[in-house]
XYZ file of C-alpha atoms in Angstrom:
351
model
C 0.000 0.000 0.000
C 1.392 3.386 -0.975
C 1.824 6.341 1.390
C -1.016 8.214 -0.374
C -3.447 5.333 0.207
C -2.372 5.090 3.850
C -3.002 8.842 4.445
C -6.407 8.645 2.714
C -7.445 5.738 4.906
C -6.433 7.551 8.094
C -8.431 10.653 7.104
C -11.465 8.504 6.280
C -11.292 6.783 9.698
C -10.898 10.159 11.443
C -13.945 11.664 9.658
C -16.005 8.562 10.482
C -15.064 8.816 14.149
C -16.024 12.513 14.326
C -19.423 11.759 12.762
C -20.072 8.972 15.290
C -19.247 11.263 18.217
C -21.498 14.057 16.850
C -24.404 11.658 16.379
C -24.004 10.254 19.891
C -24.208 13.722 21.529
C -27.850 14.618 22.395
C -29.465 17.476 20.471
C -29.886 19.650 23.559
C -26.204 19.231 24.357
C -25.283 20.386 20.832
C -27.354 23.542 21.236
C -25.893 24.470 24.628
C -22.304 23.576 23.782
C -21.321 27.036 22.393
C -22.399 28.786 25.610
C -19.681 29.499 28.090
C -20.100 28.039 31.597
C -21.779 30.385 34.057
C -19.151 31.333 36.638
C -20.365 34.165 38.889
C -18.414 37.387 38.337
C -16.386 36.021 35.448
C -18.221 34.549 32.453
C -21.683 35.768 33.336
C -23.754 36.570 30.237
C -25.724 39.851 30.662
C -29.406 40.095 29.864
C -30.337 41.805 26.629
C -32.825 44.613 26.000
C -34.881 43.630 22.905
C -36.773 46.923 22.564
C -33.623 48.995 22.839
C -31.985 46.862 20.153
C -34.715 48.029 17.760
C -34.724 51.665 18.847
C -30.970 52.036 18.343
C -31.483 51.648 14.574
C -33.539 54.862 14.466
C -31.626 58.018 13.515
C -32.883 61.568 14.063
C -31.544 64.302 11.791
C -31.450 68.094 11.845
C -29.983 70.419 9.235
C -30.148 73.874 7.732
C -28.347 75.569 4.866
C -28.904 77.588 1.704
C -30.631 76.858 -1.602
C -30.813 78.832 -4.829
C -33.877 78.389 -7.023
C -33.586 79.032 -10.770
C -37.082 79.995 -11.877
C -38.340 79.723 -15.435
C -41.917 80.277 -16.608
C -43.722 78.624 -19.498
C -46.030 81.282 -20.976
C -47.240 79.229 -23.918
C -50.766 80.250 -24.896
C -50.340 83.832 -23.729
C -49.170 87.164 -25.028
C -47.652 90.082 -23.123
C -48.495 93.752 -23.303
C -45.956 96.003 -21.609
C -47.366 98.957 -19.719
C -46.348 99.821 -16.149
C -45.608 96.086 -15.799
C -45.856 93.061 -18.133
C -49.510 91.967 -18.335
C -50.541 88.589 -19.707
C -53.504 87.992 -21.970
C -54.728 84.811 -23.718
C -53.293 84.411 -27.216
C -56.750 83.996 -28.716
C -57.947 87.378 -27.412
C -58.887 89.474 -30.440
C -59.650 93.048 -31.400
C -58.198 95.978 -29.556
C -59.452 94.785 -26.166
C -57.223 92.207 -24.529
C -59.538 90.514 -22.085
C -58.979 89.100 -19.607
C -55.587 90.497 -18.605
C -53.484 89.354 -15.653
C -51.054 91.438 -13.651
C -49.332 89.394 -10.930
C -49.130 86.100 -12.830
C -46.560 84.355 -10.621
C -48.378 83.552 -7.401
C -51.892 85.009 -7.643
C -54.824 84.885 -10.035
C -54.950 88.677 -10.407
C -57.380 89.749 -13.114
C -57.233 93.410 -14.185
C -59.664 95.460 -16.348
C -59.406 95.050 -20.135
C -56.436 96.827 -21.670
C -56.480 98.813 -24.899
C -53.452 98.517 -27.159
C -51.995 101.972 -27.616
C -49.103 103.076 -29.728
C -46.828 103.485 -26.714
C -47.340 99.906 -25.592
C -45.251 96.930 -26.703
C -47.067 93.680 -27.433
C -45.709 90.221 -28.171
C -47.615 86.967 -28.579
C -46.399 83.403 -27.905
C -48.018 82.377 -31.200
C -45.248 84.201 -33.060
C -42.396 84.297 -30.504
C -41.080 82.251 -27.596
C -41.623 84.111 -24.332
C -39.580 83.019 -21.312
C -38.936 84.816 -18.038
C -36.198 83.688 -15.661
C -35.194 84.646 -12.142
C -33.508 83.495 -8.952
C -34.916 82.809 -5.527
C -33.195 82.059 -2.233
C -34.290 79.579 0.412
C -33.176 78.811 3.962
C -34.587 75.394 4.946
C -34.860 73.853 8.396
C -34.924 70.114 7.830
C -36.055 67.485 10.360
C -35.757 63.811 9.427
C -36.003 60.350 10.935
C -34.810 57.148 9.288
C -34.029 53.541 10.052
C -30.677 52.127 9.054
C -30.939 48.607 7.631
C -27.925 46.270 7.604
C -25.846 49.259 8.724
C -26.026 50.632 5.185
C -29.472 51.329 3.714
C -31.711 54.145 4.950
C -35.487 54.448 4.832
C -37.405 57.230 6.521
C -39.342 60.472 6.207
C -38.838 64.157 6.848
C -40.306 67.629 7.180
C -38.873 70.914 5.859
C -39.868 74.365 7.064
C -38.417 76.725 4.467
C -38.119 80.484 4.218
C -38.312 81.433 0.546
C -37.825 84.754 -1.218
C -38.156 84.973 -5.012
C -36.200 87.632 -6.860
C -36.963 89.676 -9.961
C -37.993 87.826 -13.137
C -36.427 89.065 -16.374
C -37.297 88.255 -20.000
C -34.749 86.226 -21.968
C -35.851 87.894 -25.221
C -37.048 91.387 -26.140
C -35.184 92.743 -23.116
C -35.297 96.311 -24.427
C -39.066 96.287 -24.845
C -40.402 94.038 -22.074
C -40.054 95.027 -18.447
C -39.210 92.878 -15.427
C -41.783 91.272 -13.187
C -41.382 91.881 -9.462
C -43.612 89.307 -7.769
C -45.764 90.621 -4.950
C -44.483 88.005 -2.538
C -41.509 89.289 -0.586
C -40.597 86.538 1.872
C -42.872 83.565 2.428
C -42.733 80.125 4.019
C -43.061 76.696 2.427
C -43.761 73.428 4.218
C -42.540 70.230 2.630
C -43.097 66.573 3.502
C -40.979 63.878 1.933
C -39.982 60.220 1.818
C -36.292 59.619 2.496
C -34.246 56.869 0.791
C -30.481 56.452 0.844
C -27.442 54.290 1.400
C -23.749 54.375 2.294
C -21.405 54.045 -0.693
C -17.984 54.474 0.934
C -16.515 54.353 4.442
C -13.067 55.244 5.736
C -12.483 55.196 9.504
C -14.811 57.830 10.949
C -15.855 59.138 7.533
C -18.800 58.022 5.393
C -20.044 59.027 1.964
C -23.745 58.431 1.341
C -26.241 59.126 -1.424
C -29.805 60.029 -0.472
C -32.991 61.016 -2.248
C -36.047 63.028 -1.177
C -39.432 62.898 -2.911
C -42.477 64.679 -1.540
C -44.944 67.535 -1.789
C -44.984 71.270 -1.068
C -47.519 73.266 0.916
C -47.166 76.852 -0.365
C -47.405 79.889 1.879
C -50.337 82.234 2.332
C -49.017 84.648 -0.277
C -49.738 82.051 -2.968
C -53.196 81.471 -4.414
C -53.428 77.917 -3.128
C -56.961 77.460 -4.444
C -55.674 77.791 -8.021
C -52.291 76.058 -7.614
C -51.760 72.426 -8.589
C -48.614 70.325 -8.464
C -45.864 71.045 -5.994
C -44.159 67.642 -6.089
C -40.412 68.009 -5.532
C -37.345 65.797 -5.907
C -33.942 66.248 -4.307
C -30.749 64.215 -4.769
C -27.835 64.742 -2.414
C -24.338 63.500 -1.632
C -23.869 63.394 2.138
C -20.297 63.678 3.466
C -20.377 62.507 7.089
C -18.027 62.287 10.052
C -18.775 60.273 13.195
C -17.944 62.259 16.319
C -19.130 59.446 18.586
C -21.070 56.198 18.426
C -24.268 58.212 18.616
C -23.643 61.531 16.841
C -22.637 62.190 13.218
C -22.132 65.536 11.513
C -22.553 66.002 7.780
C -22.406 68.376 4.832
C -24.831 67.660 1.986
C -24.586 69.381 -1.421
C -27.694 68.651 -3.467
C -29.655 69.303 -6.646
C -33.416 69.262 -6.919
C -36.410 70.101 -9.036
C -40.029 71.070 -8.456
C -42.768 72.884 -10.320
C -46.305 74.104 -9.872
C -49.119 75.249 -12.152
C -51.117 78.423 -11.552
C -54.649 78.166 -12.919
C -55.829 81.340 -14.685
C -59.555 80.708 -14.560
C -62.101 79.702 -17.220
C -60.698 77.938 -20.260
C -57.392 79.784 -20.061
C -54.313 77.545 -19.960
C -52.417 77.212 -16.683
C -49.000 78.797 -16.304
C -46.241 76.350 -15.378
C -43.462 77.595 -13.100
C -40.306 75.453 -13.123
C -38.071 75.525 -10.036
C -34.712 73.686 -10.335
C -32.660 74.003 -7.151
C -28.981 73.925 -6.183
C -28.064 74.001 -2.498
C -26.000 72.818 0.436
C -27.056 71.704 3.921
C -25.110 71.048 7.100
C -26.279 69.359 10.259
C -26.116 66.119 12.196
C -27.691 62.755 12.989
C -28.233 61.344 16.460
C -29.316 57.863 17.434
C -30.296 56.210 20.685
C -27.217 54.533 22.290
C -26.962 50.744 22.355
C -26.722 50.750 26.150
C -28.292 53.073 28.722
C -26.055 55.297 30.806
C -24.757 53.656 33.983
C -27.356 53.789 36.757
C -24.733 54.532 39.435
C -24.055 58.279 39.392
C -20.694 57.973 41.137
C -19.384 55.342 38.696
C -16.229 56.489 36.864
C -15.763 53.438 34.636
C -14.911 54.503 31.077
C -15.713 51.247 29.301
C -18.951 49.315 28.808
C -19.412 47.345 32.018
C -21.863 45.325 34.105
C -23.897 46.096 37.194
C -26.241 43.350 38.263
C -27.814 41.546 35.297
C -27.261 44.204 32.595
C -24.533 45.950 30.633
C -24.195 49.730 30.953
C -22.250 52.387 29.108
C -19.942 54.800 30.861
C -21.283 57.974 32.413
C -18.063 59.627 31.184
C -19.021 59.331 27.506
C -20.418 62.624 26.155
C -22.666 61.964 23.151
C -20.515 64.157 20.886
C -17.138 62.555 21.693
C -15.722 59.450 20.050
C -15.353 56.576 22.504
C -14.245 53.009 22.018
C -16.682 50.993 24.176
C -13.926 48.468 25.033
C -11.456 50.884 26.607
C -11.552 54.462 27.919
C -10.584 57.340 25.640
C -11.537 60.380 27.663
C -7.910 61.165 28.380
C -6.058 60.573 25.143
C -3.249 62.944 26.160
C -1.429 62.994 29.443
C -1.433 66.262 31.369
C 2.273 66.655 30.756
C 1.595 66.914 27.001
C -1.144 69.564 27.245
C -1.085 73.375 27.221
C 2.094 74.978 28.465
C 3.567 71.555 29.167
C 4.038 71.050 25.413
C 7.184 73.149 25.831
C 8.353 70.907 28.674
C 8.176 73.785 31.172
C 6.476 71.489 33.666
C 6.597 67.932 32.348
C 4.822 66.552 35.417
């Protein structure tokens, strides 16, 4: 018999013996075998907290920032007569009387008396020319969000945005010398937005994370908008979140984003609605906080810096501020010795 056959036979006998031993061990013994023996004060297994294990996956977010809105207005089906301001009229209005006419055609259904075309007025119709007005608007949003992190990567949640918005002056892209600007009678107003939040981590490096997230929701316009004649308001927002973990429970982030929304202002009767397009470019900064895995130690005088046991449960250190990075397996509150801090850096008083 060769050496190879001898080795094969030995391995076969060894595998057969292991199988016999496994089959002879009772099922309940197999299940309890991985558990360490209970030795008081040494290998004791702490009780778990099932509800807290679920709650720790919930993240609460807060952010603010700045957004710039690039307005454009689709005036198809209308003409403009320039008097003290640009007035809209339906393209099919005939004769010398342009009726009805609309003054503040951005946020309100504002019908004005019929206008007579005079020689000093300039008139252009969308039937013969493309009429587009553009303008900028600024927004300062306050964003509140809550999401659940799945498999420590994917995010599903919802949010609410309370946004201060101020549109600027709208200017024509053609016939600039003949058509005047439109100054909307809005000033500052407030929007309320509700959205569904979806996202996921795409890259991690130590305490840093890069994530992509997406908002989709609706807009509740402020009182200075004619909400009875406004339809639409759905908005989309895509962002790249650059995050840094300051502790196990608190993460700061900066989020540049692009978005788009639009709404239609009904003009009454059979007149076509005016569509207002609102692409957005902005940046937000803020933070996420989540419920810690373990509650703070119940003993107020405890100075332990690591996760530790009292009674039947594990506790986290009372010395861990929520904003400071801590390794739960050893204390990090004092990363530098006193002799390396402040004036001691110059070795004036090394001890």
